Amino acid sequence: MESSDGEAVDKRRVHLRPVTLRDPAPILLHLLPCEVLVNRPAPVGLFFTPAIRQGPDGLEVSFRGRSLRGEEVVVPPGLVGYVMTEEKGEVLLGKQDFSEGLEDDEQEERELVEPPEALERDFDRFIGATASFSSFTLWGLETIPGPDAKVRGALTWPSLAAAIHAQVPED
Amino acid sequence: MDLSELERDNTGRCRLNSPVPSVCRKEPCVLGVDEAGRGPVLGPMVYAICYCPLSRLADLEALKVADSKTLSESERHRLFAKMEEDGDFVGWALDVLSPNLISTSMLGRVKYNLNSLSHDTATGLMQYALDQGVKVAQTDKEPALGFMTKSEEMDGQLVFVDTVGPPETYQERLQQRFPGVEVTVKAKADALYPVVSAASICAKVARDQAVKNWKFVEKLQDLDTDYGSGYPNDPKTKAWLREHVDPVFGFPQFVRFSWRTAQSILEKEAEDVTWEDSQTGDQEGLRRIKSYFSEGPRPRLPHRYFQERGLESATIL
């Protein structure tokens, strides 16, 4: 949560609730090849999941009258996916059911921040995991996203990042 | 009519047919093609063929089949039942195109319009009849030297099609596809030729029944099925559409998303969705010409590695 340019960036610190990472419920996620220009819960279980069919070349469904083809993408070994939600006010937002929400790229790649050390001042913000996943369904417009899908490439970043940031052994 | 196969899965298309009367494999037949449910914004479109030996055409006419639009629902049912009774010389086949199939075809990256979809479906049904050995057509003789002569054998091998779009081009298209068959494409063929009337009755009976017993794929509760005629200009249909908008998913699959009526309701009542092939107003790659002369710092783009993977650093939460 750091930024190179100071303006327009929220000065408040973001803390992670480590306890929420311990045992969040597993969840089914779908990554669609489109953007719904709103962030809100959606009745995925009523409209979307029941319409999924196993076709000859992968999963099939439609969204807004457009044909989608999908496949499972597994989170790389050693990593786990979390659905992170910000706590709002005094109520823990974790209580809300976001299980039906459409997730976007960032959700999977959002890095975990270090456990908070500071006092919980009222202008600090807190996020916690509301669900976890080890795979998700990736959908392409009319065709299977396949091995060249952007998000598959994105998932290789953590291991590369670990390699380039690792301590070089002194000989 | 047994539509259980459609009810099992109504997200694609579904072919239904009567047994082929054995006489239709022996004697030259006349075949009619028609459709039902082309205009409505709701439910499937049904294509139908109906055929009988030319020698029994008078018996089909004697049933007093007529354009399905001029008949009441009960008359259509009665006539379809009669045709079933006459299954020893009357055969039919249907192709039910689900609204989902229609939407996804018409809204594809490569648009597949309703006319082409209709033509291809009609062609598919005719081919089905030929594959089943129905003697509608096809001389044994290959067209020699690129021209066809109307041989004696082809007499009575006739196909009548109710038109979709201009009849001339449609007829040409079918004639090319089935060179051995004499195809007649006409507007209002369902009122002119009894065998097309019979096809129109099959199609309409199937469409009505499919709409009436539609199994919604979505798990919607308290769904009211009082949607009127399903035609876009029916106020009842419009009201039903407006009441069944979901801000994210739009409509149930029962609705043809590709219809103007459905689209304009979504534009007003549902959230906007952008696709990778959506038209965008501003091309990000194009910069104002003045920007090449200014001294200001160019926006720094992340490394290609990150761009290619759609990765951006999170600066706001």
Short mmCIF file of C-alpha atoms in Angstrom, two decimals:
data_model
loop_
_atom_site.label_atom_id
_atom_site.label_comp_id
_atom_site.label_asym_id
_atom_site.label_seq_id
_atom_site.Cartn_x
_atom_site.Cartn_y
_atom_site.Cartn_z
CA MET A 1 0.00 0.00 0.00
CA GLU A 2 2.76 2.40 -0.81
CA SER A 3 2.79 4.94 -3.52
CA SER A 4 5.30 6.96 -5.43
CA ASP A 5 3.33 10.17 -5.67
CA GLY A 6 1.92 11.67 -2.53
CA GLU A 7 -1.23 13.39 -3.72
CA ALA A 8 -4.54 11.61 -4.00
CA VAL A 9 -3.22 8.86 -1.79
CA ASP A 10 -4.99 8.11 1.38
CA LYS A 11 -2.73 9.09 4.25
CA ARG A 12 -4.39 6.68 6.62
CA ARG A 13 -2.61 3.47 7.30
CA VAL A 14 -4.08 0.14 6.39
CA HIS A 15 -3.80 -2.70 8.85
CA LEU A 16 -4.48 -6.34 8.35
CA ARG A 17 -6.26 -8.40 10.96
CA PRO A 18 -3.99 -11.45 11.11
CA VAL A 19 -6.56 -13.52 12.95
CA THR A 20 -8.88 -13.47 9.96
CA LEU A 21 -6.29 -15.31 7.88
CA ARG A 22 -6.35 -18.30 10.13
CA ASP A 23 -9.41 -20.12 9.01
CA PRO A 24 -11.56 -18.30 6.44
CA ALA A 25 -14.21 -20.33 4.66
CA PRO A 26 -13.34 -21.52 1.17
CA ILE A 27 -15.23 -19.79 -1.61
CA LEU A 28 -15.95 -20.20 -5.33
CA LEU A 29 -14.84 -17.30 -7.50
CA HIS A 30 -15.41 -16.38 -11.13
CA LEU A 31 -13.24 -14.00 -13.09
CA LEU A 32 -15.18 -12.61 -16.05
CA PRO A 33 -13.80 -11.12 -19.28
CA CYS A 34 -15.72 -7.92 -18.69
CA GLU A 35 -16.06 -5.17 -16.19
CA VAL A 36 -19.28 -4.47 -14.34
CA LEU A 37 -18.93 -0.79 -13.53
CA VAL A 38 -20.08 -1.10 -9.96
CA ASN A 39 -18.85 -2.79 -6.82
CA ARG A 40 -21.68 -4.55 -5.06
CA PRO A 41 -22.88 -8.01 -4.10
CA ALA A 42 -24.51 -9.92 -6.96
CA PRO A 43 -26.79 -12.96 -6.91
CA VAL A 44 -24.24 -15.29 -8.54
CA GLY A 45 -25.81 -18.36 -7.01
CA LEU A 46 -29.21 -17.54 -8.51
CA PHE A 47 -28.28 -16.36 -12.00
CA PHE A 48 -24.82 -17.61 -12.85
CA THR A 49 -23.81 -20.87 -11.19
CA PRO A 50 -26.97 -22.80 -12.12
CA ALA A 51 -26.46 -21.90 -15.79
CA ILE A 52 -22.93 -23.32 -16.06
CA ARG A 53 -22.69 -26.34 -18.36
CA GLN A 54 -19.86 -28.71 -19.12
CA GLY A 55 -19.36 -28.43 -22.86
CA PRO A 56 -17.05 -30.30 -25.22
CA ASP A 57 -14.34 -27.64 -24.82
CA GLY A 58 -14.62 -26.64 -21.19
CA LEU A 59 -17.22 -24.89 -19.11
CA GLU A 60 -19.96 -22.87 -20.78
CA VAL A 61 -22.19 -20.10 -19.54
CA SER A 62 -23.47 -16.76 -20.71
CA PHE A 63 -23.44 -13.33 -19.13
CA ARG A 64 -25.66 -10.50 -20.39
CA GLY A 65 -26.42 -12.58 -23.47
CA ARG A 66 -22.77 -13.14 -24.38
CA SER A 67 -21.19 -16.56 -24.54
CA LEU A 68 -18.38 -17.41 -22.13
CA ARG A 69 -16.00 -20.38 -21.99
CA GLY A 70 -14.25 -21.16 -18.76
CA GLU A 71 -11.67 -23.26 -17.00
CA GLU A 72 -10.33 -23.73 -13.51
CA VAL A 73 -7.15 -21.87 -12.56
CA VAL A 74 -5.25 -23.18 -9.57
CA VAL A 75 -3.42 -20.79 -7.28
CA PRO A 76 0.31 -21.64 -7.49
CA PRO A 77 1.71 -23.93 -4.81
CA GLY A 78 2.82 -22.15 -1.67
CA LEU A 79 0.25 -19.41 -2.13
CA VAL A 80 -3.29 -19.05 -0.94
CA GLY A 81 -5.96 -16.68 -2.18
CA TYR A 82 -7.91 -14.48 0.18
CA VAL A 83 -10.92 -12.30 -0.36
CA MET A 84 -10.07 -9.17 1.58
CA THR A 85 -12.71 -6.81 2.85
CA GLU A 86 -12.38 -3.55 4.68
CA GLU A 87 -14.02 -3.11 8.02
CA LYS A 88 -16.47 -0.25 8.04
CA GLY A 89 -17.36 1.65 11.17
CA GLU A 90 -17.90 -0.40 14.28
CA VAL A 91 -19.44 -3.33 12.51
CA LEU A 92 -17.09 -5.93 11.18
CA LEU A 93 -17.67 -6.01 7.47
CA GLY A 94 -16.57 -9.59 7.53
CA LYS A 95 -20.09 -10.44 8.58
CA GLN A 96 -21.43 -9.41 5.23
CA ASP A 97 -21.77 -12.08 2.67
CA PHE A 98 -19.58 -11.16 -0.27
CA SER A 99 -19.44 -14.73 -1.41
CA GLU A 100 -21.52 -13.86 -4.42
CA GLY A 101 -19.45 -10.87 -5.40
CA LEU A 102 -17.63 -10.76 -8.70
CA GLU A 103 -13.96 -10.43 -8.05
CA ASP A 104 -11.47 -8.68 -10.22
CA ASP A 105 -7.79 -9.18 -10.86
CA GLU A 106 -6.64 -7.17 -7.92
CA GLN A 107 -8.43 -9.35 -5.48
CA GLU A 108 -6.10 -12.25 -6.06
CA GLU A 109 -2.96 -10.23 -6.24
CA ARG A 110 -3.48 -7.92 -3.35
CA GLU A 111 -0.49 -8.32 -1.16
CA LEU A 112 -0.77 -8.89 2.49
CA VAL A 113 0.49 -6.12 4.71
CA GLU A 114 2.48 -6.71 7.83
CA PRO A 115 0.59 -7.16 11.09
CA PRO A 116 -0.16 -3.81 12.68
CA GLU A 117 2.00 -2.66 15.50
CA ALA A 118 0.51 0.74 16.01
CA LEU A 119 -2.46 1.60 18.14
CA GLU A 120 -5.78 1.34 16.46
CA ARG A 121 -6.40 5.00 15.90
CA ASP A 122 -9.78 5.90 14.60
CA PHE A 123 -8.43 7.11 11.28
CA ASP A 124 -6.60 3.90 10.53
CA ARG A 125 -8.25 1.37 8.32
CA PHE A 126 -8.51 -2.34 8.77
CA ILE A 127 -8.88 -5.15 6.30
CA GLY A 128 -9.49 -8.78 6.95
CA ALA A 129 -9.99 -11.97 5.01
CA THR A 130 -13.61 -12.99 4.59
CA ALA A 131 -12.92 -16.07 2.49
CA SER A 132 -10.10 -18.06 0.97
CA PHE A 133 -9.60 -19.93 -2.28
CA SER A 134 -7.09 -22.25 -3.86
CA SER A 135 -8.59 -22.04 -7.34
CA PHE A 136 -11.06 -19.97 -9.32
CA THR A 137 -12.92 -20.17 -12.61
CA LEU A 138 -11.44 -18.02 -15.35
CA TRP A 139 -13.85 -17.09 -18.15
CA GLY A 140 -13.03 -15.92 -21.65
CA LEU A 141 -15.33 -14.24 -24.16
CA GLU A 142 -16.45 -17.07 -26.48
CA THR A 143 -13.13 -18.90 -26.16
CA ILE A 144 -11.24 -20.64 -23.38
CA PRO A 145 -8.71 -18.17 -21.94
CA GLY A 146 -5.98 -20.82 -22.28
CA PRO A 147 -2.37 -20.82 -21.12
CA ASP A 148 -1.68 -17.28 -22.39
CA ALA A 149 -4.29 -15.64 -20.20
CA LYS A 150 -2.99 -12.51 -18.47
CA VAL A 151 -4.01 -13.66 -15.05
CA ARG A 152 -2.03 -16.88 -15.44
CA GLY A 153 1.02 -14.75 -16.15
CA ALA A 154 0.20 -12.55 -13.17
CA LEU A 155 0.23 -15.57 -10.91
CA THR A 156 3.88 -16.19 -11.80
CA TRP A 157 4.88 -12.84 -10.29
CA PRO A 158 5.00 -13.93 -6.61
CA SER A 159 7.63 -16.59 -7.29
CA LEU A 160 9.66 -14.25 -9.47
CA ALA A 161 9.38 -11.51 -6.86
CA ALA A 162 10.55 -13.92 -4.19
CA ALA A 163 13.53 -14.90 -6.31
CA ILE A 164 14.68 -11.37 -7.12
CA HIS A 165 14.23 -10.16 -3.58
CA ALA A 166 15.92 -13.13 -1.94
CA GLN A 167 19.20 -12.70 -0.19
CA VAL A 168 22.08 -13.55 -2.47
CA PRO A 169 24.32 -16.01 -0.63
CA GLU A 170 27.80 -14.68 -0.07
CA ASP A 171 30.48 -16.97 -1.36
CA MET B 1 -45.91 -32.84 -27.88
CA ASP B 2 -43.06 -34.29 -25.88
CA LEU B 3 -40.63 -31.50 -25.10
CA SER B 4 -38.89 -33.22 -22.19
CA GLU B 5 -35.54 -33.10 -23.93
CA LEU B 6 -35.81 -29.33 -24.16
CA GLU B 7 -36.91 -29.10 -20.55
CA ARG B 8 -33.80 -31.01 -19.46
CA ASP B 9 -31.57 -28.33 -20.93
CA ASN B 10 -32.91 -25.23 -22.58
CA THR B 11 -29.67 -23.27 -22.87
CA GLY B 12 -28.82 -24.43 -26.39
CA ARG B 13 -30.80 -25.92 -29.24
CA CYS B 14 -32.90 -29.02 -29.40
CA ARG B 15 -33.98 -31.19 -32.32
CA LEU B 16 -37.25 -33.08 -32.07
CA ASN B 17 -38.90 -35.24 -34.67
CA SER B 18 -41.66 -37.67 -35.45
CA PRO B 19 -40.79 -41.12 -36.75
CA VAL B 20 -40.29 -41.03 -40.51
CA PRO B 21 -43.32 -42.66 -42.21
CA SER B 22 -42.01 -45.49 -44.36
CA VAL B 23 -44.03 -44.32 -47.34
CA CYS B 24 -42.04 -41.07 -47.28
CA ARG B 25 -38.88 -43.03 -47.99
CA LYS B 26 -40.46 -44.65 -51.03
CA GLU B 27 -42.60 -42.02 -52.66
CA PRO B 28 -41.68 -38.52 -53.73
CA CYS B 29 -42.66 -36.09 -51.03
CA VAL B 30 -43.55 -32.49 -50.63
CA LEU B 31 -41.94 -30.65 -47.73
CA GLY B 32 -42.77 -27.38 -46.01
CA VAL B 33 -40.61 -25.18 -43.80
CA ASP B 34 -41.85 -22.52 -41.38
CA GLU B 35 -41.00 -20.94 -38.06
CA ALA B 36 -42.70 -19.61 -34.95
CA GLY B 37 -41.52 -17.09 -32.39
CA ARG B 38 -39.18 -15.05 -34.52
CA GLY B 39 -40.31 -11.64 -33.29
CA PRO B 40 -40.80 -12.05 -29.54
CA VAL B 41 -38.21 -10.80 -27.06
CA LEU B 42 -38.96 -13.81 -24.86
CA GLY B 43 -38.55 -17.53 -25.28
CA PRO B 44 -37.30 -19.81 -28.03
CA MET B 45 -37.69 -19.61 -31.79
CA VAL B 46 -38.93 -22.85 -33.29
CA TYR B 47 -38.23 -24.02 -36.81
CA ALA B 48 -40.30 -26.83 -38.26
CA ILE B 49 -40.48 -28.99 -41.35
CA CYS B 50 -43.47 -31.09 -42.28
CA TYR B 51 -43.61 -33.56 -45.16
CA CYS B 52 -45.89 -36.11 -46.79
CA PRO B 53 -46.00 -38.02 -50.06
CA LEU B 54 -47.31 -35.98 -52.94
CA SER B 55 -49.93 -38.69 -53.46
CA ARG B 56 -51.32 -37.99 -49.96
CA LEU B 57 -51.23 -34.19 -50.11
CA ALA B 58 -55.00 -34.15 -50.61
CA ASP B 59 -55.41 -36.04 -47.32
CA LEU B 60 -53.27 -33.44 -45.54
CA GLU B 61 -55.36 -30.69 -47.10
CA ALA B 62 -58.50 -32.48 -45.97
CA LEU B 63 -57.42 -31.88 -42.36
CA LYS B 64 -58.04 -28.21 -43.16
CA VAL B 65 -54.64 -27.10 -42.01
CA ALA B 66 -54.18 -23.36 -42.33
CA ASP B 67 -51.73 -20.63 -41.45
CA SER B 68 -51.19 -21.11 -37.70
CA LYS B 69 -51.72 -17.40 -37.08
CA THR B 70 -55.32 -17.66 -38.24
CA LEU B 71 -56.06 -20.54 -35.91
CA SER B 72 -56.91 -20.53 -32.23
CA GLU B 73 -54.67 -22.35 -29.80
CA SER B 74 -57.16 -25.19 -29.41
CA GLU B 75 -57.55 -25.54 -33.17
CA ARG B 76 -53.79 -25.77 -33.53
CA HIS B 77 -53.66 -28.46 -30.89
CA ARG B 78 -56.48 -30.39 -32.52
CA LEU B 79 -54.78 -30.20 -35.92
CA PHE B 80 -51.43 -31.26 -34.53
CA ALA B 81 -53.12 -34.24 -32.86
CA LYS B 82 -54.66 -35.15 -36.23
CA MET B 83 -51.29 -35.00 -37.89
CA GLU B 84 -49.95 -37.31 -35.20
CA GLU B 85 -52.83 -39.70 -35.93
CA ASP B 86 -51.84 -39.57 -39.58
CA GLY B 87 -48.26 -40.46 -38.67
CA ASP B 88 -48.34 -43.20 -41.28
CA PHE B 89 -47.93 -40.57 -43.99
CA VAL B 90 -47.18 -37.24 -42.28
CA GLY B 91 -43.79 -36.61 -40.71
CA TRP B 92 -42.32 -33.55 -39.01
CA ALA B 93 -39.13 -32.33 -37.34
CA LEU B 94 -38.37 -29.33 -35.20
CA ASP B 95 -35.39 -27.30 -34.16
CA VAL B 96 -35.92 -25.31 -30.99
CA LEU B 97 -33.46 -22.44 -30.67
CA SER B 98 -33.26 -21.26 -27.08
CA PRO B 99 -33.30 -17.54 -26.34
CA ASN B 100 -29.80 -18.01 -24.90
CA LEU B 101 -28.59 -19.40 -28.21
CA ILE B 102 -30.21 -16.51 -30.06
CA SER B 103 -28.67 -13.91 -27.72
CA THR B 104 -25.17 -15.38 -27.79
CA SER B 105 -25.26 -15.78 -31.59
CA MET B 106 -26.42 -12.25 -32.25
CA LEU B 107 -24.11 -10.70 -29.63
CA GLY B 108 -21.02 -12.65 -30.65
CA ARG B 109 -17.70 -11.03 -31.52
CA VAL B 110 -18.63 -11.95 -35.07
CA LYS B 111 -22.29 -11.09 -35.35
CA TYR B 112 -24.48 -13.93 -36.49
CA ASN B 113 -27.74 -12.26 -37.39
CA LEU B 114 -31.19 -13.73 -37.01
CA ASN B 115 -31.71 -14.14 -40.76
CA SER B 116 -28.55 -16.21 -41.16
CA LEU B 117 -29.42 -18.21 -38.07
CA SER B 118 -32.89 -18.84 -39.53
CA HIS B 119 -31.56 -19.82 -42.94
CA ASP B 120 -29.00 -22.19 -41.47
CA THR B 121 -31.60 -23.78 -39.20
CA ALA B 122 -33.98 -24.34 -42.11
CA THR B 123 -31.12 -25.80 -44.14
CA GLY B 124 -30.21 -28.08 -41.24
CA LEU B 125 -33.76 -29.41 -41.01
CA MET B 126 -33.96 -30.07 -44.74
CA GLN B 127 -30.66 -31.89 -44.56
CA TYR B 128 -31.99 -33.89 -41.63
CA ALA B 129 -35.00 -35.01 -43.71
CA LEU B 130 -32.72 -36.05 -46.56
CA ASP B 131 -30.40 -37.89 -44.18
CA GLN B 132 -33.41 -39.76 -42.82
CA GLY B 133 -34.16 -40.97 -46.32
CA VAL B 134 -37.19 -38.80 -46.88
CA LYS B 135 -37.58 -38.72 -50.61
CA VAL B 136 -37.77 -34.97 -50.99
CA ALA B 137 -35.04 -34.63 -53.34
CA GLN B 138 -31.73 -35.05 -54.84
CA THR B 139 -31.46 -36.74 -58.13
CA ASP B 140 -28.95 -39.50 -58.35
CA LYS B 141 -27.35 -37.71 -61.25
CA GLU B 142 -24.58 -35.30 -60.47
CA PRO B 143 -25.05 -31.99 -62.22
CA ALA B 144 -22.94 -32.38 -65.32
CA LEU B 145 -20.71 -29.63 -66.64
CA GLY B 146 -21.93 -27.20 -64.06
CA PHE B 147 -25.51 -26.89 -65.21
CA MET B 148 -28.61 -28.62 -64.05
CA THR B 149 -31.33 -29.98 -66.21
CA LYS B 150 -34.67 -30.51 -64.59
CA SER B 151 -35.02 -34.21 -65.04
CA GLU B 152 -38.29 -36.09 -65.06
CA GLU B 153 -37.36 -37.82 -61.80
CA MET B 154 -37.45 -34.56 -59.93
CA ASP B 155 -41.10 -33.93 -60.63
CA GLY B 156 -42.99 -33.77 -57.41
CA GLN B 157 -39.86 -33.32 -55.34
CA LEU B 158 -40.80 -30.01 -53.92
CA VAL B 159 -39.89 -27.91 -50.98
CA PHE B 160 -41.87 -24.88 -49.93
CA VAL B 161 -40.36 -22.39 -47.55
CA ASP B 162 -41.88 -19.41 -45.80
CA THR B 163 -39.44 -16.61 -46.37
CA VAL B 164 -37.18 -14.81 -43.99
CA GLY B 165 -35.78 -11.70 -45.62
CA PRO B 166 -35.96 -11.27 -49.39
CA PRO B 167 -37.35 -14.51 -50.89
CA GLU B 168 -35.18 -14.36 -54.03
CA THR B 169 -31.80 -14.50 -52.31
CA TYR B 170 -33.06 -17.04 -49.80
CA GLN B 171 -34.36 -19.26 -52.56
CA GLU B 172 -31.08 -18.97 -54.42
CA ARG B 173 -29.18 -19.91 -51.31
CA LEU B 174 -31.30 -22.99 -50.67
CA GLN B 175 -31.28 -23.97 -54.33
CA GLN B 176 -27.50 -23.88 -54.35
CA ARG B 177 -27.33 -25.93 -51.20
CA PHE B 178 -29.81 -28.51 -52.50
CA PRO B 179 -29.36 -28.51 -56.27
CA GLY B 180 -31.53 -31.60 -56.75
CA VAL B 181 -34.54 -30.16 -54.98
CA GLU B 182 -36.97 -27.73 -56.42
CA VAL B 183 -37.26 -25.06 -53.79
CA THR B 184 -39.95 -22.42 -53.71
CA VAL B 185 -39.44 -19.60 -51.21
CA LYS B 186 -42.38 -17.29 -50.78
CA ALA B 187 -43.76 -14.74 -48.41
CA LYS B 188 -46.93 -16.03 -46.73
CA ALA B 189 -46.12 -19.57 -47.86
CA ASP B 190 -47.79 -20.72 -44.64
CA ALA B 191 -51.11 -19.51 -46.03
CA LEU B 192 -50.52 -20.72 -49.60
CA TYR B 193 -49.26 -24.27 -49.23
CA PRO B 194 -50.92 -26.82 -46.92
CA VAL B 195 -47.60 -28.50 -46.16
CA VAL B 196 -46.17 -25.16 -44.96
CA SER B 197 -49.36 -24.54 -42.95
CA ALA B 198 -48.78 -27.91 -41.31
CA ALA B 199 -45.17 -26.96 -40.52
CA SER B 200 -46.35 -23.64 -39.08
CA ILE B 201 -48.77 -25.50 -36.82
CA CYS B 202 -46.00 -27.82 -35.56
CA ALA B 203 -43.74 -24.86 -34.88
CA LYS B 204 -46.39 -22.80 -33.15
CA VAL B 205 -47.62 -25.68 -30.96
CA ALA B 206 -44.03 -26.35 -29.87
CA ARG B 207 -43.25 -22.69 -29.24
CA ASP B 208 -46.43 -22.16 -27.16
CA GLN B 209 -45.77 -25.25 -25.12
CA ALA B 210 -42.11 -24.38 -24.60
CA VAL B 211 -43.01 -20.89 -23.38
CA LYS B 212 -45.80 -22.14 -21.16
CA ASN B 213 -43.64 -24.77 -19.46
CA TRP B 214 -40.37 -22.84 -19.57
CA LYS B 215 -37.98 -24.05 -16.90
CA PHE B 216 -35.99 -21.05 -15.80
CA VAL B 217 -32.31 -21.89 -15.49
CA GLU B 218 -32.04 -19.27 -12.76
CA LYS B 219 -33.13 -20.09 -9.24
CA LEU B 220 -35.65 -17.31 -9.04
CA GLN B 221 -38.37 -17.35 -6.48
CA ASP B 222 -41.91 -16.15 -6.90
CA LEU B 223 -41.38 -15.67 -10.58
CA ASP B 224 -44.53 -14.45 -12.23
CA THR B 225 -45.04 -15.87 -15.68
CA ASP B 226 -47.61 -13.34 -16.74
CA TYR B 227 -45.48 -11.91 -19.53
CA GLY B 228 -48.13 -11.36 -22.16
CA SER B 229 -47.49 -12.25 -25.78
CA GLY B 230 -43.73 -11.86 -25.53
CA TYR B 231 -43.72 -9.36 -28.37
CA PRO B 232 -41.74 -6.19 -27.71
CA ASN B 233 -44.70 -3.90 -28.33
CA ASP B 234 -46.90 -5.66 -25.76
CA PRO B 235 -47.10 -3.40 -22.67
CA LYS B 236 -47.43 -6.48 -20.47
CA THR B 237 -44.21 -7.92 -21.85
CA LYS B 238 -42.41 -4.61 -21.34
CA ALA B 239 -43.65 -4.38 -17.77
CA TRP B 240 -42.50 -7.95 -17.08
CA LEU B 241 -39.04 -7.15 -18.45
CA ARG B 242 -38.73 -4.08 -16.27
CA GLU B 243 -39.74 -6.02 -13.20
CA HIS B 244 -37.22 -8.77 -13.83
CA VAL B 245 -34.06 -6.77 -14.29
CA ASP B 246 -31.16 -7.70 -12.08
CA PRO B 247 -28.68 -4.80 -11.87
CA VAL B 248 -25.71 -7.10 -12.48
CA PHE B 249 -26.97 -10.05 -14.49
CA GLY B 250 -29.61 -8.23 -16.47
CA PHE B 251 -32.34 -10.71 -17.30
CA PRO B 252 -32.95 -14.43 -16.95
CA GLN B 253 -31.84 -16.41 -20.01
CA PHE B 254 -35.49 -16.60 -21.08
CA VAL B 255 -35.03 -13.08 -22.45
CA ARG B 256 -33.33 -12.39 -25.76
CA PHE B 257 -30.67 -9.92 -24.70
CA SER B 258 -30.02 -9.01 -28.31
CA TRP B 259 -33.44 -7.43 -28.79
CA ARG B 260 -33.54 -3.63 -28.89
CA THR B 261 -36.26 -3.60 -26.21
CA ALA B 262 -34.16 -5.66 -23.81
CA GLN B 263 -31.04 -3.59 -24.47
CA SER B 264 -32.72 -0.27 -23.84
CA ILE B 265 -34.21 -1.47 -20.57
CA LEU B 266 -30.75 -2.66 -19.47
CA GLU B 267 -29.21 0.67 -20.41
CA LYS B 268 -31.59 2.39 -18.03
CA GLU B 269 -32.09 -0.11 -15.24
CA ALA B 270 -28.91 -2.16 -15.00
CA GLU B 271 -25.25 -1.45 -14.33
CA ASP B 272 -22.98 -0.75 -17.27
CA VAL B 273 -20.73 -3.53 -18.45
CA THR B 274 -17.66 -3.09 -20.62
CA TRP B 275 -16.16 -5.96 -22.61
CA GLU B 276 -12.74 -6.29 -24.11
CA ASP B 277 -14.29 -5.78 -27.55
CA SER B 278 -16.50 -2.88 -26.44
CA GLN B 279 -16.17 0.34 -28.38
CA THR B 280 -14.31 2.89 -26.32
CA GLY B 281 -14.47 6.60 -26.98
CA ASP B 282 -10.88 7.53 -26.21
CA GLN B 283 -8.02 5.59 -27.64
CA GLU B 284 -5.43 5.58 -24.91
CA GLY B 285 -2.65 4.98 -27.38
CA LEU B 286 -3.34 8.24 -29.18
CA ARG B 287 -2.05 11.35 -27.52
CA ARG B 288 -2.84 14.91 -28.36
CA ILE B 289 -0.42 16.19 -30.93
CA LYS B 290 0.65 19.07 -28.65
CA SER B 291 1.86 16.62 -26.06
CA TYR B 292 4.82 15.75 -28.26
CA PHE B 293 6.11 19.31 -28.01
CA SER B 294 5.58 19.95 -24.34
CA GLU B 295 8.40 19.68 -21.87
CA GLY B 296 6.37 18.03 -19.19
CA PRO B 297 7.29 14.59 -17.95
CA ARG B 298 5.82 11.70 -19.89
CA PRO B 299 3.68 9.39 -17.85
CA ARG B 300 5.88 6.57 -16.66
CA LEU B 301 4.53 3.20 -17.65
CA PRO B 302 5.31 0.10 -15.67
CA HIS B 303 7.69 -2.44 -17.12
CA ARG B 304 6.40 -4.54 -19.98
CA TYR B 305 6.47 -7.60 -17.71
CA PHE B 306 3.72 -6.03 -15.59
CA GLN B 307 1.75 -4.62 -18.51
CA GLU B 308 1.60 -7.99 -20.22
CA ARG B 309 0.27 -9.58 -17.07
CA GLY B 310 -2.22 -6.86 -16.24
CA LEU B 311 -0.41 -6.15 -12.97
CA GLU B 312 -0.57 -2.75 -11.34
CA SER B 313 0.65 -1.73 -7.95
CA ALA B 314 -2.16 -0.96 -5.58
CA THR B 315 -2.02 2.69 -4.63
CA ILE B 316 -5.47 3.06 -3.22
CA LEU B 317 -7.63 0.72 -1.29
#
